mmCIF file of C-alpha atoms and ligand atoms in Angstrom:
data_model
loop_
_atom_site.group_PDB
_atom_site.id
_atom_site.type_symbol
_atom_site.label_atom_id
_atom_site.label_comp_id
_atom_site.label_asym_id
_atom_site.label_seq_id
_atom_site.Cartn_x
_atom_site.Cartn_y
_atom_site.Cartn_z
ATOM 1 C CA MET J 1 12.947 -0.412 15.790
ATOM 2 C CA ASP J 2 9.981 0.205 18.019
ATOM 3 C CA LEU J 3 6.581 1.785 17.341
ATOM 4 C CA THR J 4 5.299 1.943 20.922
ATOM 5 C CA ASN J 5 2.958 4.964 21.373
ATOM 6 C CA LYS J 6 2.715 5.419 17.594
ATOM 7 C CA VAL J 7 -0.680 5.465 15.937
ATOM 8 C CA ALA J 8 -0.864 4.185 12.365
ATOM 9 C CA VAL J 9 -3.587 4.265 9.721
ATOM 10 C CA ILE J 10 -3.195 1.591 7.049
ATOM 11 C CA THR J 11 -5.493 1.345 4.024
ATOM 12 C CA GLY J 12 -6.214 -2.010 2.425
ATOM 13 C CA GLY J 13 -5.118 -3.944 5.500
ATOM 14 C CA ALA J 14 -7.741 -6.696 5.279
ATOM 15 C CA MET J 15 -5.329 -8.866 3.275
ATOM 16 C CA GLY J 16 -2.102 -8.902 1.288
ATOM 17 C CA ASN J 17 0.584 -6.260 1.748
ATOM 18 C CA GLY J 18 -1.568 -4.104 4.019
ATOM 19 C CA LEU J 19 -2.091 -7.040 6.363
ATOM 20 C CA GLY J 20 1.648 -7.817 6.385
ATOM 21 C CA ILE J 21 2.418 -4.191 7.264
ATOM 22 C CA THR J 22 -0.290 -4.259 9.966
ATOM 23 C CA LYS J 23 1.152 -7.416 11.559
ATOM 24 C CA VAL J 24 4.675 -5.972 11.673
ATOM 25 C CA PHE J 25 3.488 -2.623 13.083
ATOM 26 C CA LEU J 26 1.370 -4.341 15.778
ATOM 27 C CA ALA J 27 4.280 -6.586 16.745
ATOM 28 C CA LYS J 28 6.391 -3.443 17.213
ATOM 29 C CA GLY J 29 3.837 -1.864 19.569
ATOM 30 C CA ALA J 30 1.862 0.484 17.293
ATOM 31 C CA LYS J 31 -1.870 1.042 17.515
ATOM 32 C CA VAL J 32 -3.299 0.387 14.057
ATOM 33 C CA TYR J 33 -6.470 1.600 12.354
ATOM 34 C CA ILE J 34 -7.227 -0.411 9.205
ATOM 35 C CA LEU J 35 -9.433 1.078 6.475
ATOM 36 C CA ASP J 36 -10.642 -1.401 3.866
ATOM 37 C CA TYR J 37 -13.763 -1.866 1.730
ATOM 38 C CA SER J 38 -13.691 -5.657 1.890
ATOM 39 C CA ASP J 39 -15.972 -7.561 4.261
ATOM 40 C CA ASP J 40 -12.919 -9.766 4.895
ATOM 41 C CA LEU J 41 -11.798 -6.989 7.252
ATOM 42 C CA LYS J 42 -14.164 -8.329 9.939
ATOM 43 C CA LYS J 43 -12.410 -11.704 10.005
ATOM 44 C CA THR J 44 -8.979 -10.084 9.788
ATOM 45 C CA ILE J 45 -9.709 -7.912 12.839
ATOM 46 C CA LYS J 46 -11.108 -10.906 14.736
ATOM 47 C CA ASP J 47 -7.925 -12.904 14.006
ATOM 48 C CA LEU J 48 -5.576 -10.017 14.894
ATOM 49 C CA LYS J 49 -7.476 -9.400 18.154
ATOM 50 C CA LYS J 50 -6.377 -12.868 19.348
ATOM 51 C CA ASP J 51 -2.856 -11.433 19.728
ATOM 52 C CA TYR J 52 -3.325 -7.657 19.844
ATOM 53 C CA SER J 53 -5.877 -5.343 21.447
ATOM 54 C CA ASN J 54 -4.641 -2.234 19.636
ATOM 55 C CA VAL J 55 -6.241 -2.827 16.254
ATOM 56 C CA ILE J 56 -9.432 -1.227 14.957
ATOM 57 C CA GLY J 57 -11.115 -1.664 11.581
ATOM 58 C CA TYR J 58 -13.327 0.618 9.492
ATOM 59 C CA ILE J 59 -15.089 -0.705 6.418
ATOM 60 C CA VAL J 60 -14.845 2.128 3.902
ATOM 61 C CA ASP J 61 -14.188 2.662 0.229
ATOM 62 C CA ILE J 62 -11.351 5.171 -0.097
ATOM 63 C CA ARG J 63 -13.251 6.764 -3.008
ATOM 64 C CA ASP J 64 -15.849 7.943 -0.446
ATOM 65 C CA LYS J 65 -14.578 11.296 0.843
ATOM 66 C CA LYS J 66 -17.594 11.918 3.062
ATOM 67 C CA MET J 67 -17.189 8.639 4.906
ATOM 68 C CA LEU J 68 -13.445 9.219 5.267
ATOM 69 C CA ASP J 69 -14.172 12.564 6.966
ATOM 70 C CA GLU J 70 -16.636 10.837 9.319
ATOM 71 C CA ILE J 71 -13.989 8.243 10.212
ATOM 72 C CA VAL J 72 -11.456 10.978 10.950
ATOM 73 C CA GLU J 73 -13.978 12.629 13.297
ATOM 74 C CA ASP J 74 -14.540 9.273 15.002
ATOM 75 C CA ILE J 75 -10.802 8.600 15.398
ATOM 76 C CA LYS J 76 -10.349 12.122 16.807
ATOM 77 C CA LYS J 77 -12.462 11.070 19.800
ATOM 78 C CA GLU J 78 -9.679 8.598 20.687
ATOM 79 C CA GLU J 79 -6.498 10.129 19.284
ATOM 80 C CA LYS J 80 -4.901 13.572 19.493
ATOM 81 C CA LYS J 81 -2.630 12.698 16.561
ATOM 82 C CA ILE J 82 -1.677 9.971 14.169
ATOM 83 C CA ASP J 83 1.982 9.308 13.392
ATOM 84 C CA ILE J 84 1.975 7.025 10.363
ATOM 85 C CA LEU J 85 -0.239 6.851 7.275
ATOM 86 C CA VAL J 86 0.282 3.927 4.898
ATOM 87 C CA ASN J 87 -1.513 4.429 1.583
ATOM 88 C CA ASN J 88 -1.557 0.779 0.580
ATOM 89 C CA ALA J 89 -5.062 0.102 -0.846
ATOM 90 C CA GLY J 90 -4.868 -0.381 -4.588
ATOM 91 C CA VAL J 91 -6.276 -2.385 -7.477
ATOM 92 C CA ALA J 92 -4.913 -4.006 -10.639
ATOM 93 C CA LYS J 93 -6.966 -5.485 -13.486
ATOM 94 C CA LEU J 94 -5.290 -6.464 -16.728
ATOM 95 C CA ALA J 95 -6.482 -5.180 -20.120
ATOM 96 C CA THR J 96 -4.565 -3.877 -23.111
ATOM 97 C CA PHE J 97 -4.793 -0.154 -23.868
ATOM 98 C CA GLU J 98 -6.991 -0.749 -26.916
ATOM 99 C CA LYS J 99 -9.373 -3.030 -25.056
ATOM 100 C CA MET J 100 -9.537 -1.062 -21.829
ATOM 101 C CA SER J 101 -12.855 0.705 -21.256
ATOM 102 C CA ASP J 102 -12.913 4.201 -19.786
ATOM 103 C CA GLU J 103 -14.753 2.671 -16.804
ATOM 104 C CA LEU J 104 -11.912 0.234 -16.082
ATOM 105 C CA ARG J 105 -9.349 3.033 -16.540
ATOM 106 C CA ASP J 106 -11.250 5.246 -14.099
ATOM 107 C CA TYR J 107 -11.569 2.366 -11.619
ATOM 108 C CA HIS J 108 -7.731 2.368 -11.393
ATOM 109 C CA PHE J 109 -7.427 6.163 -11.385
ATOM 110 C CA ASP J 110 -10.199 6.632 -8.801
ATOM 111 C CA ILE J 111 -8.828 4.120 -6.287
ATOM 112 C CA ASN J 112 -5.059 4.162 -6.822
ATOM 113 C CA ILE J 113 -4.612 7.906 -7.354
ATOM 114 C CA LYS J 114 -7.687 9.740 -6.078
ATOM 115 C CA GLY J 115 -8.261 7.309 -3.201
ATOM 116 C CA THR J 116 -4.702 7.851 -1.982
ATOM 117 C CA TRP J 117 -5.232 11.592 -2.388
ATOM 118 C CA ASN J 118 -8.550 11.478 -0.431
ATOM 119 C CA VAL J 119 -7.109 9.514 2.494
ATOM 120 C CA THR J 120 -4.056 11.757 2.723
ATOM 121 C CA LYS J 121 -6.204 14.901 2.624
ATOM 122 C CA ALA J 122 -8.536 13.544 5.316
ATOM 123 C CA PHE J 123 -5.792 12.450 7.733
ATOM 124 C CA LEU J 124 -3.229 15.219 7.203
ATOM 125 C CA PRO J 125 -4.561 17.496 9.984
ATOM 126 C CA LEU J 126 -4.113 14.634 12.511
ATOM 127 C CA LEU J 127 -0.721 13.697 11.044
ATOM 128 C CA LYS J 128 0.513 17.284 11.405
ATOM 129 C CA LYS J 129 -0.007 16.945 15.171
ATOM 130 C CA SER J 130 2.674 14.225 15.334
ATOM 131 C CA LYS J 131 6.231 15.259 16.121
ATOM 132 C CA ALA J 132 7.556 12.753 13.574
ATOM 133 C CA GLY J 133 4.920 12.060 10.945
ATOM 134 C CA ARG J 134 5.403 9.516 8.183
ATOM 135 C CA ILE J 135 3.491 8.896 4.960
ATOM 136 C CA ILE J 136 4.285 5.707 3.054
ATOM 137 C CA ASN J 137 2.759 5.277 -0.393
ATOM 138 C CA LEU J 138 2.581 1.883 -2.102
ATOM 139 C CA SER J 139 3.696 2.483 -5.672
ATOM 140 C CA SER J 140 5.214 -0.383 -7.688
ATOM 141 C CA VAL J 141 8.118 -1.227 -9.947
ATOM 142 C CA THR J 142 5.319 -1.463 -12.553
ATOM 143 C CA GLY J 143 5.116 1.953 -14.138
ATOM 144 C CA PRO J 144 8.140 3.814 -12.803
ATOM 145 C CA MET J 145 10.587 1.046 -13.856
ATOM 146 C CA VAL J 146 9.041 -1.798 -15.859
ATOM 147 C CA ALA J 147 5.721 -2.978 -17.356
ATOM 148 C CA ASP J 148 4.026 -6.006 -18.881
ATOM 149 C CA VAL J 149 1.229 -6.194 -21.443
ATOM 150 C CA GLY J 150 -2.154 -5.222 -19.995
ATOM 151 C CA GLU J 151 -0.798 -2.937 -17.289
ATOM 152 C CA VAL J 152 -1.191 0.511 -18.889
ATOM 153 C CA ALA J 153 -3.842 1.790 -16.461
ATOM 154 C CA TYR J 154 -2.202 0.282 -13.389
ATOM 155 C CA ALA J 155 1.287 1.456 -14.431
ATOM 156 C CA THR J 156 -0.003 4.986 -15.059
ATOM 157 C CA THR J 157 -1.430 5.186 -11.539
ATOM 158 C CA LYS J 158 1.643 3.753 -9.851
ATOM 159 C CA SER J 159 3.875 6.269 -11.677
ATOM 160 C CA ALA J 160 1.531 9.064 -10.608
ATOM 161 C CA LEU J 161 2.149 8.131 -6.976
ATOM 162 C CA ILE J 162 5.855 8.933 -7.414
ATOM 163 C CA GLY J 163 5.014 12.521 -8.366
ATOM 164 C CA PHE J 164 2.553 12.647 -5.483
ATOM 165 C CA THR J 165 5.225 11.383 -3.074
ATOM 166 C CA LYS J 166 7.906 13.853 -4.147
ATOM 167 C CA ALA J 167 5.722 16.948 -4.343
ATOM 168 C CA LEU J 168 4.028 16.188 -1.014
ATOM 169 C CA ALA J 169 7.406 15.508 0.620
ATOM 170 C CA MET J 170 8.484 19.051 -0.311
ATOM 171 C CA GLU J 171 5.307 20.584 1.076
ATOM 172 C CA LEU J 172 5.404 18.710 4.390
ATOM 173 C CA VAL J 173 9.109 18.867 5.143
ATOM 174 C CA ASP J 174 8.694 21.851 7.494
ATOM 175 C CA LYS J 175 6.168 19.833 9.528
ATOM 176 C CA ASN J 176 8.758 17.047 9.902
ATOM 177 C CA ILE J 177 6.486 14.676 7.977
ATOM 178 C CA LEU J 178 8.585 12.383 5.813
ATOM 179 C CA VAL J 179 6.890 11.063 2.674
ATOM 180 C CA ASN J 180 8.323 8.062 0.842
ATOM 181 C CA ALA J 181 7.166 5.437 -1.628
ATOM 182 C CA ILE J 182 7.728 1.690 -1.645
ATOM 183 C CA LEU J 183 8.098 0.065 -5.075
ATOM 184 C CA PRO J 184 7.454 -3.664 -4.692
ATOM 185 C CA GLY J 185 8.152 -6.235 -7.342
ATOM 186 C CA TYR J 186 6.192 -9.463 -6.925
ATOM 187 C CA ILE J 187 4.945 -10.063 -3.371
ATOM 188 C CA MET J 188 2.668 -13.090 -2.887
ATOM 189 C CA THR J 189 -0.789 -11.613 -2.196
ATOM 190 C CA PRO J 190 -4.397 -12.129 -3.349
ATOM 191 C CA MET J 191 -3.742 -9.436 -6.007
ATOM 192 C CA VAL J 192 -0.947 -11.494 -7.562
ATOM 193 C CA GLN J 193 -3.041 -14.669 -7.355
ATOM 194 C CA ASN J 194 -5.847 -12.842 -9.202
ATOM 195 C CA ILE J 195 -3.444 -11.552 -11.868
ATOM 196 C CA ALA J 196 -2.223 -15.139 -12.365
ATOM 197 C CA LYS J 197 -5.841 -16.270 -12.833
ATOM 198 C CA GLU J 198 -6.548 -13.432 -15.296
ATOM 199 C CA THR J 199 -3.443 -14.477 -17.257
ATOM 200 C CA ASP J 200 -4.233 -18.223 -17.315
ATOM 201 C CA ASN J 201 -7.450 -19.292 -15.667
ATOM 202 C CA GLU J 202 -6.689 -22.967 -16.383
ATOM 203 C CA ASP J 203 -3.263 -22.977 -14.745
ATOM 204 C CA PRO J 204 -2.567 -19.925 -12.531
ATOM 205 C CA LYS J 205 0.138 -21.886 -10.658
ATOM 206 C CA LYS J 206 2.136 -22.053 -13.897
ATOM 207 C CA VAL J 207 2.005 -18.248 -14.150
ATOM 208 C CA ILE J 208 3.282 -17.854 -10.572
ATOM 209 C CA GLU J 209 6.037 -20.376 -11.309
ATOM 210 C CA SER J 210 7.211 -18.465 -14.371
ATOM 211 C CA ILE J 211 7.172 -15.207 -12.362
ATOM 212 C CA ARG J 212 9.290 -16.972 -9.725
ATOM 213 C CA LEU J 213 11.849 -18.147 -12.285
ATOM 214 C CA GLY J 214 12.269 -14.580 -13.584
ATOM 215 C CA ILE J 215 13.248 -13.241 -10.156
ATOM 216 C CA PRO J 216 16.996 -13.443 -9.333
ATOM 217 C CA LEU J 217 16.218 -14.494 -5.711
ATOM 218 C CA LYS J 218 14.022 -17.257 -7.233
ATOM 219 C CA ARG J 219 10.974 -16.575 -5.091
ATOM 220 C CA LEU J 220 8.205 -14.034 -4.633
ATOM 221 C CA GLY J 221 8.473 -11.741 -1.615
ATOM 222 C CA THR J 222 6.383 -12.169 1.520
ATOM 223 C CA THR J 223 4.064 -9.548 2.957
ATOM 224 C CA ILE J 224 6.111 -9.605 6.177
ATOM 225 C CA GLU J 225 9.292 -8.709 4.229
ATOM 226 C CA LEU J 226 7.337 -5.822 2.729
ATOM 227 C CA GLY J 227 6.091 -4.933 6.220
ATOM 228 C CA ASN J 228 9.645 -4.811 7.524
ATOM 229 C CA LEU J 229 10.594 -2.207 4.910
ATOM 230 C CA ALA J 230 7.504 -0.166 5.819
ATOM 231 C CA LEU J 231 8.558 -0.499 9.482
ATOM 232 C CA PHE J 232 11.902 1.136 8.758
ATOM 233 C CA LEU J 233 10.295 3.988 6.808
ATOM 234 C CA ALA J 234 7.775 4.490 9.643
ATOM 235 C CA SER J 235 10.338 4.384 12.448
ATOM 236 C CA ASP J 236 12.266 7.104 14.285
ATOM 237 C CA GLU J 237 15.435 5.492 12.909
ATOM 238 C CA CYS J 238 14.384 6.662 9.444
ATOM 239 C CA SER J 239 14.858 10.376 10.050
ATOM 240 C CA TYR J 240 16.736 11.737 7.022
ATOM 241 C CA ILE J 241 14.952 10.171 4.042
ATOM 242 C CA THR J 242 12.084 11.929 2.313
ATOM 243 C CA GLY J 243 10.618 12.032 -1.188
ATOM 244 C CA GLN J 244 12.354 8.778 -2.079
ATOM 245 C CA THR J 245 11.388 5.558 -3.818
ATOM 246 C CA ILE J 246 12.624 2.285 -2.325
ATOM 247 C CA VAL J 247 12.497 -0.887 -4.425
ATOM 248 C CA ILE J 248 11.817 -4.306 -2.832
ATOM 249 C CA ASP J 249 11.765 -6.876 -5.645
ATOM 250 C CA GLY J 250 14.188 -9.772 -5.034
ATOM 251 C CA GLY J 251 16.292 -8.311 -7.846
ATOM 252 C CA SER J 252 13.561 -8.645 -10.487
ATOM 253 C CA THR J 253 14.386 -5.289 -12.112
ATOM 254 C CA LEU J 254 18.132 -6.003 -11.991
ATOM 255 C CA PRO J 255 18.967 -8.191 -15.030
ATOM 256 C CA GLU J 256 20.320 -6.187 -17.960
ATOM 257 C CA THR J 257 19.731 -9.005 -20.442
ATOM 258 C CA ASN J 258 18.958 -12.705 -20.528
ATOM 259 C CA SER J 259 21.413 -13.369 -23.329
ATOM 260 C CA VAL J 260 24.790 -12.064 -22.127
ATOM 261 C CA GLY J 261 26.856 -13.725 -19.385
ATOM 262 C CA VAL J 262 29.426 -16.460 -18.772
HETATM 263 N N1 LIG Y 301 1.502 -7.765 -4.487
HETATM 264 C C1 LIG Y 301 2.390 -7.242 -5.284
HETATM 265 O O1 LIG Y 301 3.180 -7.952 -5.904
HETATM 266 C C2 LIG Y 301 2.459 -5.753 -5.467
HETATM 267 C C3 LIG Y 301 3.481 -5.240 -6.269
HETATM 268 C C4 LIG Y 301 3.600 -3.863 -6.421
HETATM 269 C C5 LIG Y 301 2.736 -3.019 -5.757
HETATM 270 N N2 LIG Y 301 1.750 -3.536 -4.978
HETATM 271 C C6 LIG Y 301 0.851 -2.590 -4.309
HETATM 272 O O2 LIG Y 301 0.646 -2.966 -2.973
HETATM 273 C C7 LIG Y 301 -0.665 -2.562 -2.567
HETATM 274 C C8 LIG Y 301 -1.400 -3.751 -1.958
HETATM 275 O O3 LIG Y 301 -1.430 -4.764 -2.925
HETATM 276 P P1 LIG Y 301 -1.809 -6.267 -2.596
HETATM 277 O O4 LIG Y 301 -1.042 -7.090 -3.537
HETATM 278 O O5 LIG Y 301 -1.751 -6.516 -1.145
HETATM 279 O O6 LIG Y 301 -3.351 -6.245 -3.088
HETATM 280 P P2 LIG Y 301 -4.585 -7.144 -2.574
HETATM 281 O O7 LIG Y 301 -5.613 -7.045 -3.653
HETATM 282 O O8 LIG Y 301 -4.097 -8.462 -2.185
HETATM 283 O O9 LIG Y 301 -5.084 -6.320 -1.297
HETATM 284 C C9 LIG Y 301 -5.528 -4.987 -1.488
HETATM 285 C C10 LIG Y 301 -6.417 -4.578 -0.343
HETATM 286 O O10 LIG Y 301 -6.863 -3.233 -0.616
HETATM 287 C C11 LIG Y 301 -8.278 -3.166 -0.420
HETATM 288 N N3 LIG Y 301 -8.842 -2.138 -1.291
HETATM 289 C C12 LIG Y 301 -8.780 -2.081 -2.642
HETATM 290 N N4 LIG Y 301 -9.475 -1.022 -3.093
HETATM 291 C C13 LIG Y 301 -9.989 -0.399 -2.010
HETATM 292 C C14 LIG Y 301 -10.817 0.741 -1.827
HETATM 293 N N5 LIG Y 301 -11.290 1.451 -2.875
HETATM 294 N N6 LIG Y 301 -11.130 1.125 -0.583
HETATM 295 C C15 LIG Y 301 -10.694 0.414 0.490
HETATM 296 N N7 LIG Y 301 -9.934 -0.701 0.383
HETATM 297 C C16 LIG Y 301 -9.580 -1.095 -0.850
HETATM 298 C C17 LIG Y 301 -8.773 -4.572 -0.777
HETATM 299 O O11 LIG Y 301 -10.044 -4.846 -0.225
HETATM 300 C C18 LIG Y 301 -7.675 -5.441 -0.204
HETATM 301 O O12 LIG Y 301 -7.890 -5.759 1.147
HETATM 302 C C19 LIG Y 301 -1.351 -2.011 -3.811
HETATM 303 O O13 LIG Y 301 -1.281 -0.602 -3.815
HETATM 304 C C20 LIG Y 301 -0.519 -2.573 -4.940
HETATM 305 O O14 LIG Y 301 -0.563 -1.793 -6.104
HETATM 306 C C21 LIG Y 301 1.574 -4.882 -4.842
#
């Protein structure tokens, strides 16, 4: 699979899954625009520039529609089209339903749902100019398939992205824009490290270890493995899949029970 001459926009690429996807896309020849609100983006771009010239960063909060429109105008000076949009930026903070404030709920809804909506709305005109457009949304197994205590807000948003993916896929099919969602299980990223700290501040390593033991492949996924799945969905080889959800979880949603078996 090759992404030479493809232009990609990846949100949340300063670290974690977005950075893994960025590295894979750059290695396959794509030009990548990263949108991220973290100052870490500056260092990420500096590091990536050691190996690749085709990577550009914009510091922006995807809740800020006005700034997104300004970025689109700026990118238009360089590009006639974009080919791939990866809606990866997302947040997860644990709190039970009864303890969750409306502010914390809206923080999840505003970034994970409305942020994805904003970015897609802003970049769609450029994406429609591609002959083979691709939108890849980062959902999760959390929500559509499984959940743990404290994940109500996060799970709600990640389920919402499935509806978004399917309905948008129908609307864009005549433009040859394929829209799919990736549902990761546990991939080792700063988000997972933060969740481990929220769960047990004294011993976050123990939390990661117990996550690991619950995964049939007995390890967390890497951001490059996640990037390789995104690569397939972004590539010309993926030409007959749209509106679908693809799980990458090391088998974590597979066990039927812990108590039956020989
Ligand atoms: N890591 C996992 O195990 C896992 C599992 C399932 C789904 N996911 C999904 O993958 C995506 C990436 O997760 P991750 O684990 O890499 O998270 P992460 O926290 O490690 O990285 C997320 C990145 O998104 C950026 N970001 C967050 N909110 C933003 C905003 N409003 N505007 C701009 N940038 C913003 C952050 O600055 C950061 O660089 C998320 O959508 C997440 O829900 C992750």
